[in-house]
Short mmCIF file of C-alpha atoms in Angstrom, two decimals:
data_model
loop_
_atom_site.label_atom_id
_atom_site.label_comp_id
_atom_site.label_asym_id
_atom_site.label_seq_id
_atom_site.Cartn_x
_atom_site.Cartn_y
_atom_site.Cartn_z
CA MET U 983 -7.70 2.75 -18.68
CA SER U 984 -5.59 5.20 -16.81
CA THR U 985 -8.02 7.04 -14.59
CA THR U 986 -5.88 9.98 -13.68
CA ALA U 987 -7.72 13.08 -14.82
CA PRO U 988 -5.97 13.83 -18.12
CA ASP U 989 -5.33 17.43 -17.20
CA ILE U 990 -3.71 16.54 -13.86
CA PRO U 991 -1.09 13.81 -14.50
CA GLY U 992 0.67 14.10 -11.17
CA LEU U 993 0.15 14.88 -7.54
CA ILE U 994 -1.12 18.32 -6.58
CA ARG U 995 -0.26 19.63 -3.15
CA LEU U 996 -2.47 22.24 -1.52
CA THR U 997 -0.65 25.06 0.17
CA ALA U 998 -2.80 24.92 3.29
CA PRO U 999 -5.20 22.30 4.62
CA GLY U 1000 -8.78 23.46 4.49
CA PHE U 1001 -9.77 22.65 8.02
CA GLU U 1002 -13.43 23.28 8.69
CA SER U 1003 -13.92 24.85 5.28
CA ALA U 1004 -16.58 23.75 2.86
CA THR U 1005 -15.44 21.26 0.28
CA ASP U 1006 -15.50 22.80 -3.16
CA THR U 1007 -15.47 20.94 -6.42
CA ALA U 1008 -11.95 21.98 -7.33
CA ARG U 1009 -10.63 20.41 -4.16
CA SER U 1010 -12.73 17.33 -4.78
CA ARG U 1011 -11.33 16.86 -8.25
CA MET U 1012 -7.80 17.41 -7.05
CA LEU U 1013 -8.08 14.80 -4.32
CA ALA U 1014 -9.76 12.32 -6.63
CA SER U 1015 -7.08 12.84 -9.24
CA ASN U 1016 -4.37 12.34 -6.63
CA CYS U 1017 -5.94 9.05 -5.52
CA LEU U 1018 -6.23 7.80 -9.07
CA HIS U 1019 -2.73 8.91 -9.95
CA LEU U 1020 -1.35 6.93 -7.01
CA ALA U 1021 -3.34 3.89 -8.13
CA ASP U 1022 -2.10 4.24 -11.70
CA GLN U 1023 1.49 4.55 -10.59
CA CYS U 1024 1.57 1.62 -8.17
CA ALA U 1025 2.83 -0.58 -11.02
CA GLN U 1026 6.11 -2.36 -10.28
CA HIS U 1027 9.29 -3.55 -11.98
CA LEU U 1028 8.94 -7.35 -11.95
CA VAL U 1029 12.10 -8.54 -13.69
CA ASN U 1030 15.24 -6.57 -14.53
CA PHE U 1031 18.64 -8.13 -15.13
CA ALA U 1032 21.53 -8.63 -17.48
CA CYS U 1033 23.40 -11.91 -17.56
CA PRO U 1034 26.39 -11.99 -19.92
CA ASN U 1035 26.96 -15.68 -19.22
CA ALA U 1036 23.35 -16.58 -19.96
CA PRO U 1037 22.50 -20.27 -19.96
CA LEU U 1038 22.17 -21.66 -23.42
CA ALA U 1039 19.19 -23.77 -24.30
CA ARG U 1040 20.04 -26.92 -26.19
CA VAL U 1041 17.49 -29.04 -27.97
CA ASP U 1042 17.52 -32.19 -29.98
CA ASP U 1043 14.08 -31.61 -31.43
CA THR U 1044 11.67 -28.74 -31.97
CA ARG U 1045 9.92 -28.80 -28.62
CA SER U 1046 10.32 -25.77 -26.43
CA VAL U 1047 12.91 -25.61 -23.67
CA PRO U 1048 13.10 -23.30 -20.65
CA LEU U 1049 15.46 -20.34 -20.66
CA TRP U 1050 14.42 -18.50 -17.50
CA MET U 1051 11.93 -19.34 -14.77
CA TRP U 1052 10.63 -17.47 -11.75
CA GLU U 1053 8.70 -18.29 -8.63
CA SER U 1054 5.32 -16.68 -8.29
CA THR U 1055 4.76 -12.96 -7.72
CA PRO U 1056 1.64 -10.77 -7.41
CA LEU U 1057 0.35 -8.68 -10.30
CA ARG U 1058 -1.76 -5.57 -10.12
CA ARG U 1059 -5.25 -5.76 -11.57
CA ARG U 1060 -7.27 -3.10 -13.36
CA SER U 1061 -10.95 -2.57 -12.75
CA ASP U 1062 -11.79 -4.31 -16.04
CA GLY U 1063 -10.40 -7.58 -14.65
CA THR U 1064 -7.23 -7.56 -16.73
CA SER U 1065 -3.72 -7.11 -15.45
CA TYR U 1066 -1.76 -3.90 -15.66
CA ARG U 1067 0.12 -4.02 -18.95
CA LEU U 1068 3.49 -5.79 -18.96
CA HIS U 1069 6.25 -4.24 -21.03
CA VAL U 1070 8.60 -7.10 -21.95
CA ARG U 1071 12.03 -6.30 -23.36
CA PHE U 1072 14.88 -8.75 -23.93
CA ARG U 1073 18.02 -9.39 -25.98
CA ALA U 1074 18.61 -12.69 -27.73
CA TYR U 1075 20.99 -14.35 -30.14
CA VAL U 1076 21.35 -17.76 -31.73
CA GLY U 1077 24.45 -19.89 -31.48
CA VAL U 1078 24.16 -21.49 -34.91
CA GLU U 1079 23.45 -19.07 -37.69
CA ALA U 1080 21.64 -21.56 -39.87
CA GLN U 1081 18.80 -21.78 -37.36
CA THR U 1082 15.73 -19.71 -36.54
CA TRP U 1083 13.92 -19.79 -33.22
CA GLN U 1084 10.87 -18.59 -31.41
CA ILE U 1085 10.92 -17.26 -27.87
CA PHE U 1086 7.80 -17.56 -25.73
CA PHE U 1087 6.86 -15.47 -22.74
CA ARG U 1088 4.40 -17.35 -20.56
CA VAL U 1089 2.43 -16.26 -17.54
CA GLY U 1090 0.24 -18.64 -15.60
CA SER U 1091 -1.61 -18.96 -12.34
CA SER U 1092 -0.04 -20.64 -9.38
CA PRO U 1093 0.09 -23.10 -7.82
CA ARG U 1094 2.18 -25.71 -9.51
CA ALA U 1095 4.08 -28.68 -8.19
CA ALA U 1096 7.41 -27.73 -6.67
CA GLY U 1097 10.37 -28.88 -8.68
CA SER U 1098 8.45 -29.37 -11.89
CA GLN U 1099 8.20 -27.42 -15.07
CA PRO U 1100 5.01 -25.45 -15.57
CA ARG U 1101 2.69 -27.42 -17.76
CA GLY U 1102 -0.37 -26.68 -19.79
CA VAL U 1103 0.24 -22.96 -19.87
CA PRO U 1104 -0.44 -21.22 -23.16
CA GLU U 1105 2.10 -18.82 -24.54
CA THR U 1106 1.19 -15.27 -23.64
CA ALA U 1107 3.40 -13.77 -26.34
CA TRP U 1108 6.13 -14.90 -28.70
CA TRP U 1109 8.79 -13.46 -30.95
CA ASP U 1110 10.49 -14.89 -34.04
CA ILE U 1111 14.27 -14.85 -33.70
CA PRO U 1112 16.03 -14.71 -37.08
CA SER U 1113 19.17 -16.57 -37.97
CA SER U 1114 21.87 -14.33 -36.55
CA GLY U 1115 24.57 -14.60 -33.96
CA THR U 1116 24.45 -10.84 -33.35
CA PRO U 1117 22.50 -9.97 -30.19
CA ALA U 1118 19.29 -8.07 -31.00
CA TRP U 1119 16.56 -6.45 -28.90
CA TYR U 1120 12.94 -7.54 -28.88
CA GLU U 1121 10.02 -6.04 -27.00
CA GLY U 1122 6.26 -6.08 -26.70
CA VAL U 1123 3.36 -5.24 -24.44
CA VAL U 1124 1.20 -8.04 -23.09
CA HIS U 1125 -1.62 -8.32 -20.60
CA LEU U 1126 -3.59 -11.11 -18.98
CA GLU U 1127 -7.23 -11.91 -18.47
CA LEU U 1128 -6.86 -12.68 -14.79
CA ASP U 1129 -8.80 -15.40 -13.04
CA PRO U 1130 -11.90 -13.68 -11.62
CA LEU U 1131 -11.46 -15.71 -8.45
CA GLY U 1132 -7.82 -14.79 -8.03
CA THR U 1133 -5.46 -16.92 -5.96
CA SER U 1134 -5.93 -17.57 -2.27
CA ILE U 1135 -2.83 -17.43 -0.08
CA PRO U 1136 -2.54 -17.62 3.72
CA THR U 1137 -1.51 -14.53 5.66
CA LEU U 1138 -2.58 -12.52 8.70
CA ASP U 1139 -5.20 -9.82 8.77
CA GLU U 1140 -2.75 -7.56 10.63
CA PRO U 1141 0.70 -8.06 12.17
CA SER U 1142 -0.58 -9.60 15.38
CA GLY U 1143 -3.92 -10.75 14.05
CA ASP U 1144 -5.65 -13.94 13.02
CA PRO U 1145 -4.67 -16.18 10.14
CA ILE U 1146 -6.74 -15.45 7.07
CA ALA U 1147 -6.81 -16.31 3.40
CA LEU U 1148 -5.93 -13.41 1.13
CA VAL U 1149 -7.28 -13.37 -2.40
CA THR U 1150 -4.78 -11.81 -4.77
CA ASP U 1151 -3.42 -12.27 -8.28
CA LEU U 1152 -0.41 -14.51 -7.95
CA VAL U 1153 1.26 -15.58 -11.18
CA TYR U 1154 4.53 -17.05 -12.37
CA PHE U 1155 6.51 -16.35 -15.50
CA ASP U 1156 8.81 -18.28 -17.69
CA LEU U 1157 10.66 -17.70 -20.92
CA ARG U 1158 11.06 -20.61 -23.30
CA ALA U 1159 12.55 -21.17 -26.73
CA ARG U 1160 11.77 -23.48 -29.65
CA ARG U 1161 13.81 -24.07 -32.76
CA THR U 1162 11.69 -23.46 -35.83
CA SER U 1163 14.13 -24.17 -38.65
CA GLY U 1164 17.65 -25.41 -39.21
CA ALA U 1165 19.13 -28.80 -38.70
CA GLY U 1166 19.76 -30.14 -35.23
CA SER U 1167 23.45 -29.55 -35.51
CA SER U 1168 25.52 -29.69 -32.36
CA PRO U 1169 25.57 -27.45 -30.46
CA SER U 1170 22.13 -26.09 -31.24
CA VAL U 1171 21.78 -23.13 -28.95
CA ILE U 1172 20.02 -19.83 -28.21
CA ALA U 1173 20.54 -17.36 -25.37
CA VAL U 1174 18.67 -14.47 -23.75
CA ASP U 1175 21.11 -12.29 -21.81
CA HIS U 1176 18.98 -9.22 -20.88
CA LEU U 1177 15.39 -9.25 -19.70
CA THR U 1178 13.06 -6.62 -18.29
CA VAL U 1179 9.38 -7.07 -17.40
CA ARG U 1180 7.73 -3.91 -16.12
CA GLU U 1181 4.13 -3.15 -15.21
CA TYR U 1182 2.31 0.03 -16.20
CA VAL U 1183 -1.37 0.77 -16.03
CA GLY U 1184 -1.75 1.20 -19.77
CA PRO U 1185 -4.16 3.17 -21.93
CA MET C 630 -10.67 -1.47 9.79
CA ILE C 631 -12.12 -1.55 6.34
CA PRO C 632 -11.72 -4.20 3.68
CA ALA C 633 -9.43 -3.29 0.84
CA ASP C 634 -11.18 -3.45 -2.48
CA ARG C 635 -10.00 -6.29 -4.68
CA TYR C 636 -10.33 -4.01 -7.62
CA ARG C 637 -9.45 -0.44 -7.97
CA SER C 638 -12.63 1.59 -7.94
CA ASP C 639 -13.39 2.69 -11.44
CA ILE C 640 -14.62 6.11 -10.63
CA ALA C 641 -14.85 8.92 -13.10
CA TRP C 642 -14.98 12.34 -11.61
CA ARG C 643 -16.35 14.01 -14.67
CA ASN C 644 -19.74 14.26 -13.00
CA ILE C 645 -18.35 16.68 -10.45
CA SER C 646 -19.20 20.10 -11.75
CA ALA C 647 -18.80 23.49 -10.18
CA GLY C 648 -21.56 24.46 -7.81
CA ASP C 649 -22.87 20.92 -7.28
CA PRO C 650 -22.30 19.09 -4.03
CA VAL C 651 -19.93 16.13 -4.17
CA SER C 652 -21.75 12.98 -3.21
CA ALA C 653 -20.56 10.94 -0.28
CA ARG C 654 -20.49 7.92 -2.58
CA ASP C 655 -17.81 9.55 -4.71
CA TRP C 656 -15.77 10.51 -1.67
CA ALA C 657 -16.00 6.97 -0.38
CA ALA C 658 -14.88 5.63 -3.75
CA ALA C 659 -11.79 7.83 -3.58
CA ALA C 660 -11.07 6.57 -0.07
CA ARG C 661 -11.39 2.96 -1.21
CA THR C 662 -9.14 3.61 -4.20
CA LEU C 663 -6.40 4.91 -1.95
CA THR C 664 -6.78 2.03 0.47
CA TRP C 665 -6.68 -0.42 -2.43
CA ALA C 666 -3.44 1.06 -3.72
CA ALA C 667 -1.87 0.97 -0.26
CA SER C 668 -2.74 -2.69 0.21
CA ARG C 669 -1.41 -4.06 -3.08
CA GLY C 670 2.03 -5.11 -1.91
CA ARG C 671 5.28 -4.29 -3.66
CA VAL C 672 8.09 -5.93 -5.54
CA ALA C 673 11.03 -5.20 -3.25
CA ILE C 674 13.51 -7.33 -5.22
CA PRO C 675 12.77 -7.35 -8.96
CA ALA C 676 13.68 -10.77 -10.32
CA PHE C 677 17.29 -11.11 -11.41
CA SER C 678 19.70 -13.89 -12.26
CA PRO C 679 23.00 -14.02 -10.39
CA ASP C 680 25.47 -14.68 -13.13
CA VAL C 681 27.26 -17.43 -11.23
CA VAL C 682 27.51 -21.20 -11.01
CA LEU C 683 27.60 -22.55 -7.45
CA ASP C 684 30.33 -25.16 -7.14
CA GLY C 685 29.05 -28.01 -4.96
CA SER C 686 32.54 -29.36 -4.33
CA THR C 687 33.48 -26.30 -2.26
CA ALA C 688 30.41 -25.53 -0.16
CA TRP C 689 26.78 -26.40 0.48
CA GLY C 690 25.47 -22.95 1.22
CA TRP C 691 25.77 -19.57 -0.49
CA VAL C 692 24.74 -16.29 1.11
CA PHE C 693 23.40 -13.33 -0.86
CA SER C 694 22.94 -9.91 0.71
CA LEU C 695 19.80 -8.12 -0.52
CA TRP C 696 18.77 -4.57 0.33
CA TRP C 697 15.11 -4.30 1.29
CA GLU C 698 13.28 -0.97 1.34
CA PRO C 699 10.02 -1.77 3.10
CA ALA C 700 6.57 -0.35 2.58
CA TYR C 701 5.25 0.79 5.89
CA GLN C 702 2.11 -1.32 5.53
CA ALA C 703 4.04 -4.57 4.95
CA PHE C 704 4.87 -7.26 7.49
CA ASP C 705 4.82 -10.42 5.36
CA ARG C 706 7.75 -10.98 2.99
CA VAL C 707 8.61 -13.61 0.41
CA ILE C 708 12.05 -14.22 -1.11
CA SER C 709 12.27 -17.01 -3.64
CA ALA C 710 14.83 -18.55 -5.93
CA ARG C 711 14.76 -21.08 -8.72
CA THR C 712 17.80 -23.23 -9.40
CA VAL C 713 18.81 -25.92 -11.84
CA THR C 714 21.52 -28.56 -11.53
CA VAL C 715 24.10 -28.22 -14.28
CA ALA C 716 26.92 -30.36 -15.54
CA GLY C 717 29.85 -28.07 -15.06
CA ALA C 718 31.02 -24.65 -14.07
CA GLY C 719 31.40 -21.89 -16.62
CA GLY C 720 29.37 -22.55 -19.72
CA VAL C 721 25.96 -23.82 -18.72
CA THR C 722 23.66 -25.89 -20.82
CA MET C 723 20.01 -26.48 -20.04
CA ASP C 724 17.99 -29.06 -21.86
CA ARG C 725 14.29 -29.62 -21.90
CA LEU C 726 14.54 -32.38 -19.32
CA ALA C 727 16.32 -30.23 -16.77
CA ILE C 728 14.39 -30.18 -13.51
CA THR C 729 14.45 -26.90 -11.68
CA ARG C 730 14.00 -26.46 -7.97
CA GLY C 731 12.10 -23.75 -6.20
CA HIS C 732 13.30 -22.30 -2.89
CA VAL C 733 10.92 -20.04 -1.01
CA VAL C 734 11.57 -18.21 2.25
CA ARG C 735 8.66 -16.43 3.85
CA SER C 736 9.13 -14.26 6.90
CA ARG C 737 6.99 -12.02 9.03
CA VAL C 738 8.74 -8.88 10.15
CA THR C 739 8.04 -5.85 12.26
CA ARG C 740 6.61 -3.07 10.18
CA SER C 741 9.15 -0.41 9.38
CA THR C 742 9.94 2.37 6.97
CA THR C 743 13.68 1.90 7.35
CA GLY C 744 15.54 -0.04 4.70
CA GLY C 745 18.06 -2.69 5.64
CA ALA C 746 20.13 -5.65 4.49
CA VAL C 747 18.60 -9.11 4.33
CA ASP C 748 20.79 -12.20 4.05
CA PHE C 749 19.34 -14.87 1.77
CA ALA C 750 21.13 -18.20 2.21
CA LEU C 751 20.70 -20.78 -0.50
CA LEU C 752 21.40 -24.20 1.05
CA LEU C 753 22.00 -27.03 -1.41
CA PRO C 754 23.04 -30.19 0.50
CA GLN C 755 25.64 -32.18 -1.39
CA ASP C 756 26.53 -35.83 -1.71
CA PRO C 757 30.26 -35.72 -0.80
CA GLN C 758 30.91 -38.48 -3.31
CA ASP C 759 29.10 -36.73 -6.10
CA PRO C 760 28.90 -32.96 -5.58
CA HIS C 761 27.02 -31.05 -8.23
CA ASN C 762 27.05 -27.56 -9.61
CA THR C 763 23.99 -25.34 -9.57
CA LYS C 764 22.92 -22.39 -11.67
CA VAL C 765 20.66 -19.88 -9.95
CA LEU C 766 18.07 -18.97 -12.56
CA SER C 767 16.34 -16.30 -10.54
CA ILE C 768 15.89 -14.58 -7.21
CA LEU C 769 12.99 -12.26 -6.43
CA GLY C 770 11.31 -10.77 -3.39
CA TYR C 771 7.98 -9.16 -2.72
CA GLU C 772 5.79 -7.93 0.08
CA VAL C 773 2.57 -9.89 0.40
CA PRO C 774 -0.47 -7.71 -0.28
CA ARG C 775 -2.57 -6.79 2.72
CA ALA C 776 -6.10 -8.09 3.07
CA ARG C 777 -7.06 -5.13 5.20
CA ILE C 778 -5.50 -1.77 5.90
CA ASP C 779 -6.06 0.05 9.14
CA THR C 780 -7.40 3.57 8.88
CA THR C 781 -4.98 4.99 11.38
CA THR C 782 -2.35 7.45 10.31
CA ASP C 783 0.19 4.71 10.89
CA GLU C 784 -1.17 2.43 8.19
CA GLY C 785 -2.60 4.99 5.83
CA GLY C 786 -6.00 3.60 4.96
CA VAL C 787 -8.82 6.12 4.63
CA ASP C 788 -12.06 5.48 6.45
CA ALA C 789 -14.74 5.43 3.75
CA SER C 790 -17.46 5.24 6.39
CA ALA C 791 -16.74 8.84 7.34
CA PHE C 792 -18.42 9.89 4.11
CA VAL C 793 -22.17 9.63 4.68
CA SER C 794 -24.74 11.06 2.31
CA GLY C 795 -27.13 13.58 3.76
CA GLN C 796 -24.79 14.58 6.56
CA PRO C 797 -22.10 17.20 6.84
CA LEU C 798 -18.55 15.98 6.21
CA PHE C 799 -16.22 16.12 9.20
CA HIS C 800 -13.05 17.32 7.58
CA ASP C 801 -10.67 16.06 10.19
CA ARG C 802 -11.99 12.53 9.80
CA SER C 803 -12.51 12.38 6.09
CA VAL C 804 -11.44 14.95 3.54
CA ASP C 805 -8.35 16.04 5.44
CA ASP C 806 -7.36 12.41 5.87
CA LEU C 807 -7.63 11.88 2.18
CA GLU C 808 -5.68 15.02 1.46
CA ALA C 809 -2.90 14.26 3.93
CA ARG C 810 -2.31 10.85 2.39
CA THR C 811 -2.12 12.08 -1.16
CA ARG C 812 0.29 14.93 -0.59
CA THR C 813 3.27 12.68 -1.38
CA ASP C 814 3.63 9.27 -2.99
CA TRP C 815 6.28 7.59 -0.88
CA ARG C 816 3.83 5.52 1.17
CA ILE C 817 2.11 3.83 -1.76
CA GLY C 818 3.60 1.72 -4.52
CA ARG C 819 7.26 2.71 -4.17
CA ARG C 820 9.30 1.03 -6.84
CA THR C 821 12.54 -0.84 -6.60
CA LEU C 822 14.02 -0.41 -10.05
CA LEU C 823 17.02 -2.72 -9.94
CA SER C 824 18.39 -5.32 -7.59
CA TYR C 825 21.33 -7.66 -7.98
CA ALA C 826 23.46 -9.90 -5.79
CA VAL C 827 26.06 -12.62 -6.04
CA PRO C 828 27.13 -14.76 -3.06
CA TYR C 829 29.47 -12.87 -0.76
CA ARG C 830 30.22 -15.82 1.47
CA THR C 831 29.72 -19.56 1.56
CA LEU C 832 28.68 -22.11 4.16
CA GLY C 833 29.90 -25.65 4.69
CA PRO C 834 31.70 -28.02 7.06
CA ASP C 835 35.10 -26.90 5.88
CA VAL C 836 34.24 -23.28 5.32
CA ASN C 837 34.69 -20.46 7.78
CA PRO C 838 31.18 -18.97 8.02
CA ALA C 839 32.51 -15.60 9.13
CA THR C 840 34.23 -14.77 5.88
CA ALA C 841 32.71 -11.33 5.55
CA GLY C 842 35.96 -10.34 3.91
CA GLY C 843 35.85 -13.35 1.61
CA ALA C 844 36.52 -13.79 -2.03
CA GLY C 845 32.93 -13.35 -3.24
CA GLY C 846 31.82 -10.64 -5.59
CA ILE C 847 32.66 -9.18 -8.97
CA THR C 848 36.29 -8.04 -9.09
CA VAL C 849 37.36 -4.63 -10.41
CA ALA C 850 41.07 -3.80 -10.23
CA SER C 851 41.29 -1.12 -12.92
CA GLY C 852 41.76 2.55 -12.19
CA SER C 853 39.35 3.40 -15.02
CA TRP C 854 35.59 3.13 -14.76
CA THR C 855 34.74 -0.51 -15.54
CA GLU C 856 31.21 -1.58 -16.33
CA VAL C 857 29.95 -4.39 -14.11
CA MET C 858 26.34 -4.25 -15.28
CA PRO C 859 25.31 -3.14 -18.79
CA GLY C 860 22.45 -0.67 -19.16
CA LEU C 861 19.00 -1.83 -18.03
CA PRO C 862 15.79 0.16 -18.49
CA VAL C 863 14.31 1.83 -15.41
CA LEU C 864 11.30 4.07 -15.02
CA ALA C 865 10.42 5.76 -11.74
CA ARG C 866 6.97 6.97 -10.80
CA LYS C 867 5.87 10.43 -11.90
CA ARG C 868 5.37 12.60 -8.87
CA ARG C 869 4.31 16.06 -10.00
CA LEU C 870 2.53 17.57 -12.97
CA PHE C 871 5.57 18.68 -14.94
CA ASP C 872 8.07 16.07 -13.73
CA THR C 873 10.02 14.21 -16.39
CA THR C 874 12.73 12.90 -14.07
CA ARG C 875 13.05 11.63 -10.52
CA THR C 876 16.00 11.33 -8.20
CA VAL C 877 16.35 7.75 -6.95
CA LYS C 878 18.78 6.09 -4.56
CA LEU C 879 21.66 3.74 -5.29
CA ARG C 880 23.25 1.47 -2.70
CA VAL C 881 26.11 -0.93 -3.39
CA PHE C 882 27.34 -3.93 -1.39
CA ALA C 883 31.09 -4.22 -1.79
CA ARG C 884 34.48 -4.21 -0.11
CA ILE C 885 38.11 -3.42 -0.86
CA ALA C 886 40.38 -6.48 -1.05
CA GLY C 887 43.97 -5.50 -0.28
CA SER C 888 45.03 -1.90 -0.05
CA GLY C 889 43.59 1.23 -1.56
CA THR C 890 40.29 2.92 -2.18
CA GLY C 891 37.60 2.32 -4.77
CA GLN C 892 34.30 3.72 -5.98
CA VAL C 893 31.10 2.43 -7.55
CA ARG C 894 28.50 4.52 -9.36
CA ALA C 895 25.44 4.12 -11.56
CA VAL C 896 25.07 5.91 -14.89
CA SER C 897 21.81 6.91 -16.55
CA SER C 898 21.97 6.94 -20.34
CA LYS C 899 19.89 10.14 -20.36
CA HIS C 900 20.88 11.99 -17.19
CA GLY C 901 24.47 11.10 -16.32
CA ALA C 902 26.18 9.52 -13.34
CA SER C 903 25.24 9.20 -9.69
CA SER C 904 27.46 10.31 -6.87
CA GLU C 905 30.08 7.68 -5.99
CA ALA C 906 29.83 5.09 -3.22
CA THR C 907 32.99 4.21 -1.26
CA PHE C 908 33.88 1.11 0.77
CA ALA C 909 35.92 -0.42 3.58
CA SER C 910 37.78 -3.72 3.85
CA ASN C 911 34.74 -5.77 4.91
CA PHE C 912 31.56 -6.19 2.92
CA GLU C 913 28.99 -3.54 3.73
CA TRP C 914 26.18 -1.66 2.06
CA SER C 915 27.21 1.84 1.05
CA SER C 916 25.34 4.98 1.98
CA ALA C 917 22.60 6.01 -0.47
CA GLN C 918 23.77 7.89 -3.57
CA ASP C 919 21.56 10.07 -5.75
CA LEU C 920 20.86 9.22 -9.39
CA VAL C 921 18.48 11.06 -11.73
CA VAL C 922 16.41 8.84 -14.03
CA ASP C 923 13.37 9.18 -16.30
CA CYS C 924 9.99 8.99 -14.67
CA GLU C 925 6.96 7.42 -16.25
CA ALA C 926 5.01 9.42 -18.82
CA PRO C 927 1.37 8.41 -18.38
CA GLY C 928 -0.44 7.98 -21.65
CA THR C 929 2.62 7.32 -23.80
CA ALA C 930 3.62 3.99 -25.31
CA ALA C 931 4.81 1.78 -22.44
CA GLY C 932 5.07 4.92 -20.30
CA LEU C 933 8.41 5.89 -21.86
CA GLN C 934 9.67 9.48 -21.96
CA GLY C 935 10.35 10.36 -25.58
CA GLY C 936 9.67 6.79 -26.67
CA THR C 937 13.06 5.50 -25.57
CA PRO C 938 14.10 3.77 -22.34
CA ASP C 939 16.49 5.29 -19.83
CA LEU C 940 19.22 2.66 -19.40
CA VAL C 941 21.10 2.49 -16.11
CA SER C 942 24.48 0.78 -15.91
CA VAL C 943 26.73 0.17 -12.89
CA GLU C 944 30.49 0.66 -12.95
CA GLY C 945 33.40 0.62 -10.52
CA ARG C 946 37.05 1.68 -10.31
CA MET C 947 40.00 1.73 -7.95
CA THR C 948 41.12 5.25 -7.14
CA SER C 949 44.30 4.38 -5.24
CA GLY C 950 46.34 1.45 -3.99
CA GLY C 951 47.05 -1.97 -5.44
CA GLY C 952 43.97 -3.80 -4.21
CA SER C 953 40.66 -4.46 -5.92
CA LEU C 954 36.98 -3.89 -5.49
CA ARG C 955 34.74 -6.88 -4.76
CA ILE C 956 31.17 -5.92 -5.68
CA ALA C 957 28.52 -8.36 -4.45
CA GLY C 958 25.29 -6.47 -5.02
CA TRP C 959 23.46 -3.24 -5.72
CA VAL C 960 19.97 -1.81 -5.54
CA LEU C 961 18.21 1.20 -7.08
CA TYR C 962 15.02 2.36 -5.41
CA GLU C 963 12.74 5.33 -4.91
CA ASP C 964 13.46 7.24 -1.75
CA ALA C 965 11.07 7.19 1.17
CA ALA C 966 11.09 10.97 1.52
#
């Protein structure tokens, strides 16, 4: 999906502006490639942290529990209506070695009621966490079929302008865990202590 | 003013061949693509979790200092946090019934290209008879996308209406505009790669609000480099054809408690350490230090150079005296130049 011309993966700077000169095709391709390269590279780092004292999820049954939650943030959209790809990378470990878990990465559209847990959101991706107390890394690439209508938020059309509604792609994330095997011994815990979610335009 | 496309124009320039004129439609598509990219907003504070529990028996407000490098098109900012009430300090347990709270601050600011500190105060009113502890699950900040971008040099949009089929192109209004705005990449999509903060002061009826030299922050007293943040993957934007690395900027928010001098630096797992930031006795953001990191490799798996992430850690040390460093935040971002 990357639209940067494959032979020009970066910005090209002309040595002198071509004022009043005819526009040749080489210059046209260069400028187009520059524009597309800038569009490809406008992806952002969304989440990036390490937390040695990560909160531990505790469950008394096999329903999922929240590990990390975020307020909403905009995503970048490709021309095919899907999001830029999200590279998800995290480190997890279980607190009771006789248990196995699953970790779910969920992305959903705002809005949701303040102070509540997100509900009715399907898991976007999940990983099986084996029975081990040794921290291990997990990663994957996910993308979303974004709502064609986007999300409408209030803003201004310019700094001193009129109030308007902006249509953008506003989403929220959360990371949840569910115990899949092992008795409900006490404490029954799992932790995620590193997490990175990074956009890139993708192939 | 022109409307920013909701979608990036999916234009393929393969139909431009030598000797053929370039259609105005294609030029206009390039202009819209650039305007689209400039209007998309940015993540100025990638989401992070302050690794602290806020003790409700000692204060009702906690102040974080965040460094914000603005995009020059942005004037509408959002900083948000999500918290959860927990039973006790130290080890924190969440269960499936835990109710989290969202805190959102939205502010309109004067457009600027100059970075600066932003105080984010988390106010959690307490019942004096039953104070509670709070875990901050996340803090993040972003610049709201623009609905429209002006076509002036100041804002950086490109006027697609200057490209009209069947008429000569006026270079100074069209092609040269496009060229000038694609010569560098600092005005569009700059990335903040890392951001972190812990409270550096507290608020409350019995708390001195001017405790800029307070007890907040991560303490480092050792004379040897001591890691305060383990390695996290970062990937800067690729700027030029053969670039595999990019020099980014590190700033640190810290102070020296007691006597002596101390330093903080960031270390790339692939390219070594940054220059060192130094500090005074009151909390302040350091000057910007250079750090070389991997840049994105378009077309490779997840954009990684060599298939492996470049991990950046942060570490501090005391270089003289008997005091200690108090580190209350850091940020890693692409320079504006």
